[in-house]
Amino acid sequence: MKLLDKKIITGTITLETGLHIGGSKSSMDIGGLDSPVIKTPLGVPYIPGSSFKGKIRSLLAKKEGSDDVKNDSEILKKLFGSSTDERSGNTRLIFRDAYLDTKKFKENFAGAQMDEEFSEGKFENVIDRKSGKAQHPRQIERVPAGAVFDFEIVMDVYEGDDASEFENKLKEGFDLLQNDYLGGSGTRGYGKVNILHTINEAKINAGSHS
């Protein structure tokens, strides 16, 4: 199958409410926040490409009424992959990890009281229905509203593909996500995002093949 074009979709994910995408709690974190966010080895929160991709695919599939990857539409299988496509390498979209704009973060949150360098702690309680009292309070780590992440998605266009159809479907996914949530605890107000993007073409050799 002949590869005709590569489109590079770049943009920003701006948090309108706090974001929690869970990471693992190491022994170094004992005594810290109960539920940490995922971070780079340097301690900077990021959005895994798999989380971004999975959420968009899930929302698009839900809109189609598909409850199983095998039942997804052909365009979703082309864009996001199926077991067959993953083996052959013909999945059209590559989602990179989205990294926090640390410079902008420090400018926006200068002087703010934070629990960690790039995150805040929010207490969450379970309410006992009989007594009406809060039980088992936990402090959840989240990246605060106003933080900005930079993302990149690569779209491969092969011979016979409709690039504009792919672009429109991805934009539809962005729109759905902006009216849903990213990460955990969305029903409690976490994970509302605003997405801005641009599409550019990458230079490839005319004779490139998969």
XYZ file of C-alpha atoms in Angstrom:
210
model
C 0.000 0.000 0.000
C 1.513 3.300 -1.111
C 1.928 6.088 1.435
C 1.001 9.385 -0.216
C 1.140 11.923 2.575
C 1.744 12.543 6.250
C -0.270 15.235 7.977
C 0.964 16.634 11.268
C -1.802 17.822 13.598
C -0.417 20.009 16.360
C -2.252 21.917 19.032
C -2.979 22.547 22.669
C -5.148 20.965 25.334
C -6.106 23.630 27.880
C -7.609 22.447 31.158
C -10.869 24.138 32.125
C -11.119 21.990 35.260
C -8.499 19.940 37.105
C -7.147 16.835 35.332
C -6.367 13.481 36.936
C -4.767 10.716 34.878
C -3.442 8.255 37.425
C 0.141 7.166 37.785
C 1.835 4.726 40.139
C 2.767 5.669 43.695
C 6.400 4.827 44.376
C 8.016 4.245 47.750
C 9.364 7.807 47.501
C 5.781 9.099 47.630
C 4.880 7.605 51.019
C 3.121 10.265 53.041
C 2.289 12.250 49.920
C -0.929 12.501 47.942
C -3.082 9.351 47.945
C -3.704 9.176 44.204
C -0.882 10.716 42.132
C -1.052 11.753 38.486
C 1.191 10.218 35.858
C 4.473 12.101 35.419
C 7.708 11.979 33.454
C 10.864 10.828 35.271
C 11.520 14.539 35.931
C 8.214 14.853 37.784
C 6.263 16.755 35.130
C 2.637 15.661 34.486
C 1.776 14.589 30.938
C -1.139 13.131 29.000
C -0.276 9.698 27.558
C -1.003 9.400 23.850
C -2.875 6.187 24.627
C -5.261 8.046 26.968
C -5.941 10.799 24.422
C -6.407 8.317 21.573
C -8.517 5.887 23.584
C -10.916 8.546 24.824
C -11.505 10.016 21.369
C -12.046 6.593 19.832
C -14.413 5.594 22.632
C -16.544 8.719 22.176
C -16.715 8.319 18.392
C -17.637 4.645 18.748
C -20.294 5.490 21.332
C -21.822 8.001 18.923
C -21.959 5.272 16.270
C -23.555 2.861 18.733
C -20.594 0.472 18.693
C -19.815 -1.322 21.952
C -16.997 -3.499 20.612
C -13.918 -2.710 18.508
C -14.937 -5.459 16.081
C -18.170 -3.560 15.384
C -16.550 -0.169 14.789
C -17.067 1.524 11.433
C -14.404 1.097 8.764
C -13.207 4.679 9.163
C -12.626 4.178 12.897
C -10.716 0.974 12.216
C -8.573 2.774 9.637
C -7.880 5.749 11.881
C -7.426 4.061 15.250
C -6.568 0.518 14.239
C -7.814 -3.008 14.705
C -5.810 -6.073 15.638
C -5.153 -6.732 11.935
C -4.140 -3.137 11.194
C -1.787 -3.010 14.183
C 0.089 -6.052 12.861
C 0.340 -4.658 9.336
C 1.260 -1.157 10.521
C -1.523 0.571 8.571
C -3.242 2.401 11.439
C -3.577 5.980 10.184
C -3.209 7.958 13.433
C -0.193 8.148 15.721
C -0.851 9.957 19.011
C 2.256 11.314 20.749
C 2.303 11.943 24.480
C 1.116 15.494 25.255
C 3.524 17.410 27.470
C 2.822 20.212 29.909
C 3.971 23.668 28.802
C 6.034 24.250 31.936
C 7.082 27.786 30.990
C 3.485 28.902 30.561
C 2.503 27.032 33.727
C 5.068 28.893 35.828
C 3.919 32.207 34.345
C 0.225 31.481 34.952
C 0.670 30.108 38.466
C 3.412 32.386 39.784
C 2.719 32.923 43.473
C 0.004 30.252 43.640
C 0.049 27.845 46.580
C 0.442 24.377 45.095
C 0.844 20.988 46.780
C 3.454 19.972 44.204
C 5.437 21.949 41.622
C 2.911 21.317 38.847
C -0.156 19.985 40.650
C -2.659 20.513 43.432
C -4.303 18.206 45.949
C -8.071 17.963 46.215
C -9.803 16.140 49.058
C -12.515 13.694 48.000
C -14.884 12.102 50.517
C -17.289 9.187 50.509
C -20.562 10.179 52.202
C -22.174 7.596 54.487
C -25.855 7.566 53.493
C -27.101 6.683 56.953
C -25.110 9.190 58.985
C -24.615 11.801 56.279
C -20.988 12.120 57.378
C -17.884 12.060 55.220
C -15.791 8.904 55.443
C -12.369 7.848 54.172
C -11.146 11.251 52.921
C -8.501 10.947 50.216
C -6.351 13.658 48.686
C -6.385 13.327 44.904
C -3.588 14.889 42.896
C -4.614 16.791 39.778
C -3.170 19.268 37.312
C -5.033 22.553 37.894
C -7.395 24.369 35.549
C -5.481 26.740 33.293
C -2.608 24.352 32.567
C -1.768 23.849 28.886
C -0.464 20.674 27.216
C 1.080 20.584 23.726
C 0.081 17.640 21.539
C 1.023 16.150 18.186
C -0.846 13.598 16.078
C 0.551 12.142 12.851
C -1.972 11.128 10.184
C -0.782 8.758 7.441
C -2.648 9.027 4.146
C -2.436 6.049 1.800
C -3.485 5.611 -1.796
C -7.295 5.443 -1.904
C -7.767 7.259 1.421
C -9.989 10.322 1.766
C -7.835 12.709 3.807
C -10.602 15.270 4.315
C -12.888 12.543 5.691
C -10.166 11.537 8.157
C -9.631 15.153 9.235
C -13.353 15.721 9.751
C -13.683 12.549 11.812
C -10.773 13.548 14.042
C -12.235 17.043 14.497
C -15.547 15.404 15.435
C -13.654 13.462 18.086
C -12.133 16.676 19.447
C -15.596 18.261 19.621
C -17.031 15.262 21.463
C -14.170 15.293 23.957
C -14.681 18.985 24.710
C -18.243 18.143 25.748
C -17.153 15.146 27.813
C -14.043 14.713 29.971
C -10.483 13.442 29.830
C -8.974 11.299 32.575
C -10.688 10.148 35.740
C -13.476 11.489 37.965
C -15.216 13.269 35.115
C -18.625 12.927 36.744
C -17.227 14.881 39.702
C -16.139 17.769 37.521
C -12.624 16.767 36.516
C -11.187 16.704 33.004
C -13.046 19.401 31.047
C -10.734 20.517 28.239
C -10.504 22.952 25.359
C -8.684 21.784 22.219
C -7.132 23.976 19.521
C -5.374 22.434 16.532
C -3.782 23.087 13.150
C -2.988 20.657 10.330
C 0.285 20.746 8.391
C 1.779 18.484 5.753
C 5.076 16.725 6.297
C 7.481 16.221 3.419
C 7.897 12.581 2.461
C 9.528 10.806 -0.446
C 7.113 10.344 -3.323
C 8.083 6.699 -3.524
C 7.537 5.866 0.166
C 5.752 2.602 0.869
C 4.422 0.981 4.020
